[in-house]
GROMACS .gro file of C-alpha atoms in nm:
model
  474
    1MET     CA    1  12.622  10.707  11.347
    2GLU     CA    2  12.763  11.047  11.450
    3PHE     CA    3  13.052  11.239  11.299
    4ARG     CA    4  13.306  11.385  11.536
    5GLN     CA    5  13.517  11.513  11.251
    6ILE     CA    6  13.315  11.556  10.932
    7ASP     CA    7  13.513  11.488  10.616
    8GLU     CA    8  13.336  11.724  10.376
    9MET     CA    9  13.570  11.640  10.087
   10ALA     CA   10  13.502  11.266  10.125
   11LEU     CA   11  13.129  11.332  10.106
   12ILE     CA   12  13.178  11.544   9.796
   13LYS     CA   13  13.373  11.267   9.623
   14GLU     CA   14  13.082  11.031   9.690
   15GLU     CA   15  12.847  11.282   9.528
   16ASP     CA   16  13.070  11.292   9.217
   17SER     CA   17  12.938  10.948   9.121
   18SER     CA   18  12.578  11.069   9.080
   19ASP     CA   19  12.470  11.109   8.719
   20ARG     CA   20  12.189  11.346   8.822
   21ARG     CA   21  12.427  11.629   8.914
   22LYS     CA   22  12.433  11.883   8.634
   23PHE     CA   23  12.675  12.111   8.818
   24LEU     CA   24  12.924  11.831   8.881
   25SER     CA   25  12.876  11.694   8.530
   26LEU     CA   26  12.965  12.027   8.368
   27LEU     CA   27  13.247  12.085   8.615
   28ASN     CA   28  13.397  11.746   8.533
   29ALA     CA   29  13.351  11.811   8.160
   30ASN     CA   30  13.563  12.126   8.191
   31TYR     CA   31  13.824  11.937   8.391
   32GLN     CA   32  13.841  11.643   8.151
   33SER     CA   33  13.872  11.874   7.849
   34GLY     CA   34  14.162  12.061   8.009
   35LEU     CA   35  13.976  12.394   8.026
   36LEU     CA   36  13.977  12.370   8.405
   37GLN     CA   37  14.308  12.319   8.580
   38GLU     CA   38  14.339  12.077   8.871
   39GLN     CA   39  14.404  12.356   9.120
   40GLU     CA   40  14.085  12.539   9.015
   41PHE     CA   41  13.891  12.213   9.027
   42LEU     CA   42  14.001  12.152   9.386
   43GLU     CA   43  13.926  12.512   9.484
   44TYR     CA   44  13.567  12.481   9.363
   45GLN     CA   45  13.523  12.156   9.557
   46THR     CA   46  13.664  12.331   9.862
   47GLU     CA   47  13.403  12.606   9.819
   48VAL     CA   48  13.129  12.343   9.823
   49ALA     CA   49  13.281  12.197  10.140
   50SER     CA   50  13.279  12.547  10.293
   51ILE     CA   51  12.908  12.588  10.217
   52LEU     CA   52  12.844  12.247  10.373
   53THR     CA   53  13.032  12.345  10.689
   54ASP     CA   54  12.832  12.668  10.720
   55LEU     CA   55  12.500  12.488  10.676
   56ILE     CA   56  12.590  12.218  10.928
   57ARG     CA   57  12.669  12.490  11.184
   58LEU     CA   58  12.334  12.651  11.105
   59TYR     CA   59  12.156  12.316  11.129
   60THR     CA   60  12.312  12.232  11.468
   61SER     CA   61  12.306  12.588  11.603
   62GLY     CA   62  12.684  12.594  11.608
   63ASP     CA   63  12.757  12.241  11.732
   64SER     CA   64  12.882  12.085  11.408
   65SER     CA   65  13.036  11.783  11.584
   66SER     CA   66  12.698  11.624  11.662
   67VAL     CA   67  12.555  11.588  11.311
   68LYS     CA   68  12.490  11.238  11.177
   69GLU     CA   69  12.657  11.115  10.861
   70GLU     CA   70  12.327  11.069  10.678
   71THR     CA   71  12.222  11.421  10.779
   72ALA     CA   72  12.545  11.566  10.641
   73ALA     CA   73  12.492  11.373  10.316
   74GLN     CA   74  12.135  11.504  10.299
   75ILE     CA   75  12.250  11.865  10.341
   76LEU     CA   76  12.517  11.816  10.076
   77SER     CA   77  12.252  11.684   9.836
   78SER     CA   78  12.048  11.996   9.913
   79ILE     CA   79  12.349  12.213   9.823
   80TYR     CA   80  12.390  12.038   9.489
   81TYR     CA   81  12.017  12.070   9.426
   82ALA     CA   82  12.057  12.449   9.450
   83LEU     CA   83  12.373  12.446   9.236
   84ASP     CA   84  12.195  12.233   8.976
   85ALA     CA   85  11.892  12.463   8.977
   86TYR     CA   86  12.103  12.759   8.867
   87THR     CA   87  12.331  12.555   8.640
   88ALA     CA   88  12.032  12.409   8.451
   89ARG     CA   89  11.967  12.746   8.286
   90MET     CA   90  12.320  12.753   8.137
   91ASP     CA   91  12.400  12.659   7.778
   92GLY     CA   92  12.692  12.435   7.864
   93SER     CA   93  13.019  12.376   8.043
   94SER     CA   94  13.190  12.686   7.902
   95GLU     CA   95  12.924  12.916   8.050
   96LEU     CA   96  12.958  12.745   8.388
   97LEU     CA   97  13.334  12.797   8.378
   98HIS     CA   98  13.286  13.166   8.300
   99VAL     CA   99  13.037  13.215   8.587
  100LEU     CA  100  13.257  13.023   8.830
  101ARG     CA  101  13.561  13.236   8.753
  102GLU     CA  102  13.358  13.556   8.775
  103ASN     CA  103  13.148  13.481   9.085
  104GLY     CA  104  13.256  13.155   9.249
  105VAL     CA  105  13.052  12.862   9.380
  106HIS     CA  106  12.894  13.062   9.665
  107GLN     CA  107  12.723  13.299   9.421
  108ILE     CA  108  12.587  13.013   9.210
  109TYR     CA  109  12.456  12.847   9.527
  110ASN     CA  110  12.288  13.167   9.650
  111GLU     CA  111  12.121  13.223   9.313
  112GLY     CA  112  12.006  12.862   9.310
  113VAL     CA  113  11.849  12.901   9.654
  114LYS     CA  114  11.665  13.211   9.530
  115MET     CA  115  11.528  13.010   9.237
  116ILE     CA  116  11.410  12.735   9.472
  117ARG     CA  117  11.235  12.987   9.700
  118THR     CA  118  11.067  13.145   9.398
  119CYS     CA  119  10.956  12.802   9.277
  120LEU     CA  120  10.819  12.722   9.623
  121ASP     CA  121  10.614  13.043   9.630
  122GLU     CA  122  10.482  12.984   9.276
  123THR     CA  123  10.398  12.622   9.358
  124LYS     CA  124  10.202  12.722   9.669
  125LYS     CA  125   9.999  12.972   9.465
  126LYS     CA  126   9.938  12.718   9.189
  127PHE     CA  127   9.830  12.456   9.440
  128LYS     CA  128   9.589  12.701   9.605
  129ARG     CA  129   9.419  12.765   9.268
  130ILE     CA  130   9.396  12.394   9.189
  131ALA     CA  131   9.265  12.303   9.536
  132GLU     CA  132   8.996  12.571   9.514
  133ASN     CA  133   8.875  12.422   9.185
  134LYS     CA  134   8.919  12.051   9.259
  135LEU     CA  135   8.697  11.802   9.083
  136ASN     CA  136   8.406  11.655   9.274
  137ILE     CA  137   8.492  11.290   9.217
  138PRO     CA  138   8.493  10.990   9.455
  139LEU     CA  139   8.858  10.895   9.395
  140MET     CA  140   9.040  10.873   9.729
  141PRO     CA  141   9.395  10.899   9.586
  142TYR     CA  142   9.294  11.221   9.409
  143ASN     CA  143   9.124  11.371   9.713
  144ASP     CA  144   9.398  11.265   9.955
  145MET     CA  145   9.661  11.415   9.727
  146LEU     CA  146   9.489  11.756   9.730
  147ASP     CA  147   9.358  11.748  10.088
  148SER     CA  148   9.665  11.625  10.272
  149ALA     CA  149   9.967  11.494  10.076
  150ILE     CA  150  10.069  11.811   9.893
  151PRO     CA  151   9.971  12.058  10.172
  152GLU     CA  152  10.182  11.858  10.419
  153TYR     CA  153  10.475  11.848  10.177
  154LEU     CA  154  10.464  12.222  10.108
  155SER     CA  155  10.441  12.314  10.475
  156ALA     CA  156  10.737  12.091  10.566
  157TYR     CA  157  10.957  12.171  10.265
  158ASP     CA  158  11.310  12.270  10.372
  159VAL     CA  159  11.494  12.491  10.123
  160GLU     CA  160  11.831  12.492  10.302
  161PHE     CA  161  11.868  12.143  10.443
  162ASN     CA  162  11.659  11.909  10.225
  163ALA     CA  163  11.560  12.089   9.906
  164GLN     CA  164  11.599  11.776   9.692
  165ASP     CA  165  11.341  11.580   9.893
  166THR     CA  166  11.034  11.450   9.711
  167SER     CA  167  10.889  11.247   9.997
  168CYS     CA  168  10.526  11.322   9.920
  169SER     CA  169  10.266  11.046   9.952
  170MET     CA  170  10.088  11.125   9.626
  171ASP     CA  171   9.920  10.809   9.497
  172TYR     CA  172   9.720  10.978   9.222
  173PRO     CA  173   9.894  10.898   8.890
  174LEU     CA  174   9.937  11.129   8.592
  175ILE     CA  175   9.963  11.026   8.228
  176PHE     CA  176  10.303  11.187   8.178
  177ASP     CA  177  10.512  11.214   8.492
  178ASN     CA  178  10.884  11.292   8.478
  179MET     CA  179  11.019  11.112   8.783
  180SER     CA  180  11.377  11.223   8.711
  181ILE     CA  181  11.290  11.568   8.850
  182ARG     CA  182  11.320  11.602   9.228
  183GLY     CA  183  11.215  11.830   9.509
  184ILE     CA  184  10.992  12.131   9.464
  185PHE     CA  185  11.056  12.140   9.089
  186TYR     CA  186  10.892  11.797   9.065
  187ILE     CA  187  10.589  11.909   9.266
  188ARG     CA  188  10.551  12.216   9.044
  189GLN     CA  189  10.569  11.999   8.733
  190TYR     CA  190  10.316  11.756   8.884
  191LEU     CA  191  10.070  12.038   8.952
  192GLU     CA  192  10.117  12.184   8.604
  193ILE     CA  193  10.026  11.850   8.447
  194LEU     CA  194   9.740  11.797   8.693
  195GLN     CA  195   9.602  12.139   8.598
  196ILE     CA  196   9.600  12.042   8.229
  197GLU     CA  197   9.432  11.707   8.296
  198THR     CA  198   9.175  11.876   8.521
  199GLU     CA  199   9.096  12.130   8.249
  200PHE     CA  200   8.999  11.844   8.018
  201CYS     CA  201   8.799  11.652   8.279
  202ARG     CA  202   8.593  11.964   8.358
  203LEU     CA  203   8.463  11.971   8.000
  204LEU     CA  204   8.248  11.664   8.063
  205ASN     CA  205   7.917  11.639   8.244
  206GLN     CA  206   7.953  11.541   8.612
  207SER     CA  207   7.691  11.266   8.599
  208GLU     CA  208   7.851  11.118   8.287
  209VAL     CA  209   8.190  11.120   8.456
  210LEU     CA  210   8.055  10.936   8.763
  211ARG     CA  211   7.871  10.684   8.547
  212THR     CA  212   8.187  10.619   8.345
  213LEU     CA  213   8.392  10.567   8.661
  214TYR     CA  214   8.136  10.319   8.789
  215ARG     CA  215   8.137  10.124   8.461
  216TYR     CA  216   8.517  10.123   8.459
  217GLY     CA  217   8.532   9.977   8.810
  218VAL     CA  218   8.278   9.708   8.723
  219LYS     CA  219   8.439   9.611   8.393
  220PHE     CA  220   8.786   9.571   8.539
  221ASP     CA  221   8.668   9.431   8.873
  222MET     CA  222   8.836   9.696   9.088
  223ASP     CA  223   8.751   9.914   9.386
  224ILE     CA  224   8.733  10.231   9.178
  225ILE     CA  225   8.714  10.456   9.485
  226ASN     CA  226   9.043  10.343   9.638
  227VAL     CA  227   9.250  10.219   9.344
  228PRO     CA  228   9.483  10.486   9.197
  229VAL     CA  229   9.344  10.532   8.844
  230ASN     CA  230   9.393  10.833   8.618
  231LEU     CA  231   9.064  11.009   8.543
  232PHE     CA  232   9.196  11.186   8.232
  233GLU     CA  233   9.294  10.854   8.074
  234ILE     CA  234   8.958  10.691   8.143
  235LEU     CA  235   8.758  10.986   8.009
  236PHE     CA  236   8.979  11.052   7.705
  237ASP     CA  237   8.975  10.687   7.599
  238GLN     CA  238   8.599  10.656   7.634
  239LEU     CA  239   8.533  10.990   7.462
  240VAL     CA  240   8.742  10.895   7.158
  241PHE     CA  241   8.569  10.557   7.140
  242THR     CA  242   8.238  10.744   7.160
  243VAL     CA  243   8.332  10.946   6.851
  244LEU     CA  244   8.467  10.639   6.669
  245SER     CA  245   8.140  10.456   6.740
  246GLY     CA  246   7.937  10.733   6.576
  247ASN     CA  247   7.780  10.886   6.888
  248GLU     CA  248   7.745  11.251   6.786
  249LYS     CA  249   7.634  11.359   7.135
  250MET     CA  250   7.975  11.271   7.282
  251ASP     CA  251   7.813  11.177   7.612
  252LEU     CA  252   8.051  10.886   7.685
  253ALA     CA  253   7.773  10.633   7.619
  254ILE     CA  254   7.833  10.348   7.373
  255THR     CA  255   7.570  10.082   7.302
  256PRO     CA  256   7.667   9.718   7.235
  257LEU     CA  257   7.565   9.759   6.869
  258GLN     CA  258   7.775  10.075   6.829
  259CYS     CA  259   8.073   9.903   6.990
  260GLN     CA  260   8.043   9.597   6.767
  261GLN     CA  261   8.015   9.811   6.454
  262MET     CA  262   8.319  10.013   6.561
  263ALA     CA  263   8.518   9.695   6.627
  264ASP     CA  264   8.418   9.558   6.285
  265ASN     CA  265   8.522   9.881   6.113
  266LEU     CA  266   8.858   9.893   6.291
  267SER     CA  267   8.927   9.528   6.208
  268ARG     CA  268   8.937   9.623   5.840
  269MET     CA  269   9.193   9.902   5.892
  270ASP     CA  270   9.571   9.896   5.903
  271ARG     CA  271   9.778  10.089   6.156
  272PRO     CA  272   9.808  10.418   5.957
  273LYS     CA  273   9.433  10.422   5.892
  274ILE     CA  274   9.350  10.363   6.259
  275GLU     CA  275   9.590  10.638   6.366
  276GLU     CA  276   9.431  10.870   6.109
  277ARG     CA  277   9.080  10.796   6.239
  278ILE     CA  278   9.186  10.855   6.600
  279HIS     CA  279   9.356  11.181   6.502
  280ALA     CA  280   9.038  11.296   6.327
  281SER     CA  281   8.830  11.197   6.632
  282VAL     CA  282   9.049  11.403   6.865
  283ASN     CA  283   9.020  11.701   6.630
  284LYS     CA  284   8.643  11.656   6.638
  285ILE     CA  285   8.650  11.662   7.019
  286VAL     CA  286   8.867  11.975   7.016
  287THR     CA  287   8.616  12.150   6.790
  288ALA     CA  288   8.306  12.032   6.977
  289PHE     CA  289   8.437  12.143   7.317
  290ARG     CA  290   8.607  12.455   7.179
  291ILE     CA  291   8.943  12.364   7.324
  292GLU     CA  292   9.191  12.645   7.258
  293SER     CA  293   9.444  12.615   7.541
  294PRO     CA  294   9.787  12.545   7.383
  295GLY     CA  295   9.892  12.335   7.683
  296LEU     CA  296   9.583  12.114   7.669
  297LEU     CA  297   9.598  12.080   7.289
  298THR     CA  298   9.960  11.966   7.306
  299TYR     CA  299   9.878  11.723   7.588
  300LEU     CA  300   9.579  11.573   7.404
  301HIS     CA  301   9.776  11.502   7.089
  302ARG     CA  302  10.075  11.370   7.282
  303TYR     CA  303   9.854  11.121   7.463
  304ARG     CA  304   9.665  11.047   7.139
  305GLN     CA  305   9.976  10.879   7.002
  306GLN     CA  306  10.006  10.656   7.310
  307PHE     CA  307   9.636  10.574   7.299
  308ALA     CA  308   9.653  10.489   6.928
  309GLY     CA  309   9.926  10.234   6.997
  310ARG     CA  310   9.703  10.053   7.247
  311VAL     CA  311   9.409  10.053   7.007
  312VAL     CA  312   9.623   9.915   6.724
  313SER     CA  313   9.752   9.641   6.955
  314ALA     CA  314   9.403   9.546   7.078
  315ASN     CA  315   9.269   9.556   6.723
  316GLY     CA  316   9.543   9.323   6.604
  317HIS     CA  317   9.423   9.063   6.855
  318GLY     CA  318   9.053   9.126   6.796
  319ASN     CA  319   9.011   9.254   7.152
  320ILE     CA  320   8.873   9.605   7.104
  321MET     CA  321   8.565   9.513   7.309
  322ASN     CA  322   8.791   9.458   7.611
  323ILE     CA  323   8.900   9.822   7.631
  324VAL     CA  324   8.566   9.996   7.566
  325LEU     CA  325   8.302  10.070   7.831
  326VAL     CA  326   7.967   9.959   7.690
  327GLU     CA  327   7.618  10.053   7.807
  328GLY     CA  328   7.420   9.763   7.949
  329GLU     CA  329   7.729   9.544   7.972
  330ASN     CA  330   7.675   9.249   8.206
  331VAL     CA  331   7.805   9.393   8.533
  332HIS     CA  332   7.864   9.044   8.673
  333ALA     CA  333   8.078   8.928   8.383
  334ASN     CA  334   8.414   9.037   8.513
  335LYS     CA  335   8.609   8.802   8.289
  336ASN     CA  336   8.773   8.937   7.975
  337ILE     CA  337   8.780   8.699   7.679
  338PHE     CA  338   9.103   8.698   7.480
  339THR     CA  339   9.078   8.573   7.122
  340ASP     CA  340   9.403   8.514   6.940
  341GLY     CA  341   9.482   8.677   6.606
  342ASP     CA  342   9.582   8.503   6.283
  343ARG     CA  343   9.911   8.312   6.285
  344MET     CA  344  10.179   8.350   6.020
  345ASN     CA  345  10.291   8.055   5.811
  346ASN     CA  346  10.633   7.912   5.894
  347LEU     CA  347  10.809   8.081   5.603
  348ARG     CA  348  10.679   8.427   5.688
  349PHE     CA  349  10.748   8.380   6.059
  350SER     CA  350  11.109   8.282   5.984
  351ARG     CA  351  11.152   8.586   5.761
  352ILE     CA  352  11.012   8.827   6.022
  353THR     CA  353  11.235   8.671   6.288
  354GLU     CA  354  11.540   8.719   6.065
  355LEU     CA  355  11.450   9.083   5.998
  356VAL     CA  356  11.408   9.152   6.369
  357ALA     CA  357  11.740   8.984   6.451
  358GLU     CA  358  11.925   9.177   6.179
  359CYS     CA  359  11.778   9.514   6.278
  360ASP     CA  360  12.013   9.739   6.478
  361ARG     CA  361  11.759   9.994   6.609
  362THR     CA  362  11.528   9.899   6.894
  363GLU     CA  363  11.247  10.125   6.765
  364GLU     CA  364  11.256   9.956   6.425
  365LYS     CA  365  11.249   9.610   6.584
  366ILE     CA  366  10.937   9.702   6.781
  367LYS     CA  367  10.768   9.844   6.470
  368LEU     CA  368  10.846   9.526   6.276
  369ILE     CA  369  10.690   9.316   6.550
  370SER     CA  370  10.388   9.545   6.594
  371ASP     CA  371  10.315   9.559   6.221
  372ASN     CA  372  10.354   9.187   6.151
  373VAL     CA  373  10.285   8.979   6.463
  374HIS     CA  374   9.913   8.952   6.543
  375SER     CA  375   9.902   8.617   6.719
  376ALA     CA  376   9.996   8.557   7.082
  377LYS     CA  377  10.145   8.221   6.981
  378ASP     CA  378  10.364   8.389   6.721
  379PHE     CA  379  10.456   8.663   6.967
  380ILE     CA  380  10.578   8.416   7.228
  381ASP     CA  381  10.762   8.209   6.966
  382LEU     CA  382  10.937   8.528   6.858
  383LEU     CA  383  11.031   8.611   7.218
  384GLU     CA  384  11.200   8.271   7.237
  385ALA     CA  385  11.374   8.303   6.899
  386ASP     CA  386  11.690   8.481   7.023
  387CYS     CA  387  11.627   8.795   6.818
  388LEU     CA  388  11.583   9.034   7.112
  389TYR     CA  389  11.847   9.123   7.368
  390GLY     CA  390  11.869   9.305   7.703
  391ASP     CA  391  11.684   9.637   7.712
  392GLU     CA  392  11.504   9.552   7.388
  393PHE     CA  393  11.271   9.330   7.591
  394ARG     CA  394  11.188   9.623   7.820
  395ALA     CA  395  11.120   9.850   7.522
  396LEU     CA  396  10.892   9.588   7.367
  397TYR     CA  397  10.695   9.536   7.689
  398ASP     CA  398  10.664   9.915   7.720
  399SER     CA  399  10.487   9.917   7.383
  400LEU     CA  400  10.221   9.664   7.487
  401GLY     CA  401   9.882   9.729   7.639
  402ASP     CA  402   9.779   9.576   7.970
  403THR     CA  403   9.571   9.303   7.802
  404GLU     CA  404   9.871   9.184   7.599
  405LEU     CA  405  10.089   9.195   7.911
  406ALA     CA  406   9.824   8.995   8.096
  407VAL     CA  407   9.838   8.724   7.829
  408LEU     CA  408  10.215   8.695   7.878
  409GLY     CA  409  10.159   8.695   8.253
  410ARG     CA  410   9.918   8.400   8.229
  411VAL     CA  411  10.187   8.205   8.046
  412ILE     CA  412  10.463   8.286   8.295
  413PHE     CA  413  10.255   8.246   8.612
  414SER     CA  414  10.048   7.950   8.490
  415ASP     CA  415  10.153   7.728   8.783
  416GLU     CA  416  10.027   7.985   9.033
  417LEU     CA  417   9.700   8.028   8.846
  418HIS     CA  418   9.633   7.653   8.842
  419GLN     CA  419   9.643   7.654   9.222
  420SER     CA  420   9.466   7.978   9.315
  421ARG     CA  421   9.415   8.344   9.230
  422LEU     CA  422   9.744   8.517   9.145
  423HIS     CA  423   9.888   8.768   9.393
  424PHE     CA  424  10.200   8.967   9.309
  425THR     CA  425  10.439   8.952   9.605
  426PRO     CA  426  10.814   9.017   9.639
  427SER     CA  427  10.876   8.647   9.707
  428LEU     CA  428  10.682   8.549   9.393
  429PHE     CA  429  10.885   8.787   9.176
  430ASP     CA  430  11.210   8.675   9.334
  431ARG     CA  431  11.129   8.308   9.278
  432TYR     CA  432  11.032   8.353   8.913
  433GLU     CA  433  11.323   8.585   8.841
  434ARG     CA  434  11.568   8.320   8.966
  435SER     CA  435  11.393   8.015   8.820
  436SER     CA  436  11.298   8.145   8.474
  437GLU     CA  437  11.504   7.969   8.209
  438THR     CA  438  11.440   8.212   7.924
  439ASP     CA  439  11.543   8.577   7.898
  440TRP     CA  440  11.202   8.705   7.796
  441LYS     CA  441  11.046   8.574   8.117
  442LYS     CA  442  11.319   8.720   8.339
  443TYR     CA  443  11.290   9.058   8.169
  444PHE     CA  444  10.911   9.041   8.199
  445VAL     CA  445  10.939   9.001   8.577
  446ASN     CA  446  11.192   9.288   8.586
  447PHE     CA  447  10.949   9.498   8.381
  448LEU     CA  448  10.666   9.435   8.628
  449LEU     CA  449  10.892   9.540   8.915
  450SER     CA  450  10.987   9.863   8.738
  451ILE     CA  451  10.640   9.998   8.658
  452LYS     CA  452  10.416  10.195   8.892
  453GLU     CA  453  10.226   9.999   9.156
  454MET     CA  454   9.891  10.118   9.017
  455ARG     CA  455   9.959   9.970   8.675
  456ARG     CA  456  10.112   9.653   8.821
  457SER     CA  457   9.796   9.603   9.028
  458HIS     CA  458   9.581   9.648   8.718
  459ILE     CA  459   9.787   9.391   8.525
  460GLU     CA  460   9.754   9.147   8.817
  461GLN     CA  461   9.375   9.186   8.805
  462SER     CA  462   9.376   9.147   8.427
  463ILE     CA  463   9.577   8.822   8.453
  464ASN     CA  464   9.326   8.682   8.703
  465ASN     CA  465   9.022   8.791   8.501
  466LEU     CA  466   9.148   8.693   8.156
  467VAL     CA  467   8.998   8.392   7.983
  468ILE     CA  468   9.219   8.273   7.697
  469GLN     CA  469   8.985   8.114   7.447
  470ASP     CA  470   9.045   7.741   7.386
  471ASP     CA  471   9.367   7.759   7.589
  472ILE     CA  472   9.539   7.886   7.277
  473LEU     CA  473   9.875   7.935   7.448
  474TYR     CA  474   9.912   7.592   7.601
   0.00000   0.00000   0.00000
């Protein structure tokens, strides 16, 4: 639809509802506190409208009456992106008020545009360095991201009219990826993280990396070349398991005997002891590979904590073997065997349920469950015990590994699995979301819809390939 008379102020009021606008948030904070008078508030909004009018004229080469509504909204978002860029460096609303009264909105916008241009130049240089030193690995999402997705984005990036845009077809996932950032600042952050992950991956022998990727694809029954998997995660996990299994060469190879001995050792440890052993293993890796980069060191230990949680969870269910790549593993045995952990007696289960229900903090609830519930039967009984509410389900599912999520998935989608292989589709999710009678199942479906497609695909495969011993959940 085309605008004949563009109502800039109406567009601005629509933008006021966005919680991602730092400029508007601080402006409104000043207004609500009484530091900013209504007349000033309106004047600053009028300045934004003036910038919008100027940019629309520039966009249409002077014919502002022919711009579409969605185009005008896009340009306005670009304006706020620049305003937010400059405002983000401020300490708070009082500093914004001072700068506004001294220089006005136009000056803040111009400085923000300068910052965006600088970021674009820096990002192009960073990308050039990364592309020149790309890893030689047969992962299509990785290669496509460096060969086409990011180059196309950078060449088409529009500072004035669409600075907030993050429409880049990058399918290669990172371990830590802040999706709340938009535009060129997101791409810069993505490349910074990619550079750190690449630095780690380069430490390992090329042939060992390729062999590990092959084993990973076979174990989890996936097309490793085309599926978006994170190389850093695969290599870090296997390298730590290599150290835990006693392989001093750190060549990513673990024999069945080493894996069984490691699993036996871990089964006798509690959570703090496992975390301590993993911490020591990472320190051993840091020393062996002479890692000194502050960025990489911070990244390794940040991910170590996430990795430790998965190991503790798998250990609690006796399923360590399912997350380790083992030499000589039967390449045709694509099924993962899930063995349930020990159940609590009724008295202890009731007590744990009461403690979880009485707890006010979500983090403490999850810790109580993680430390005490080691049986899938107990876990599901607890989910149905009315001691978790709303977002607490999401937080709990976030704390689980893919194997544990697959067990829950086999329970929820059991009817589908009795008929054929499970395939996640929008209609399937919609049907189960509407028909599920218990909250935990509805929130589980919502959780699957909220996670990245790569992980959702992996969970789907895990559900199909999981064998639950003796049908323990039914």
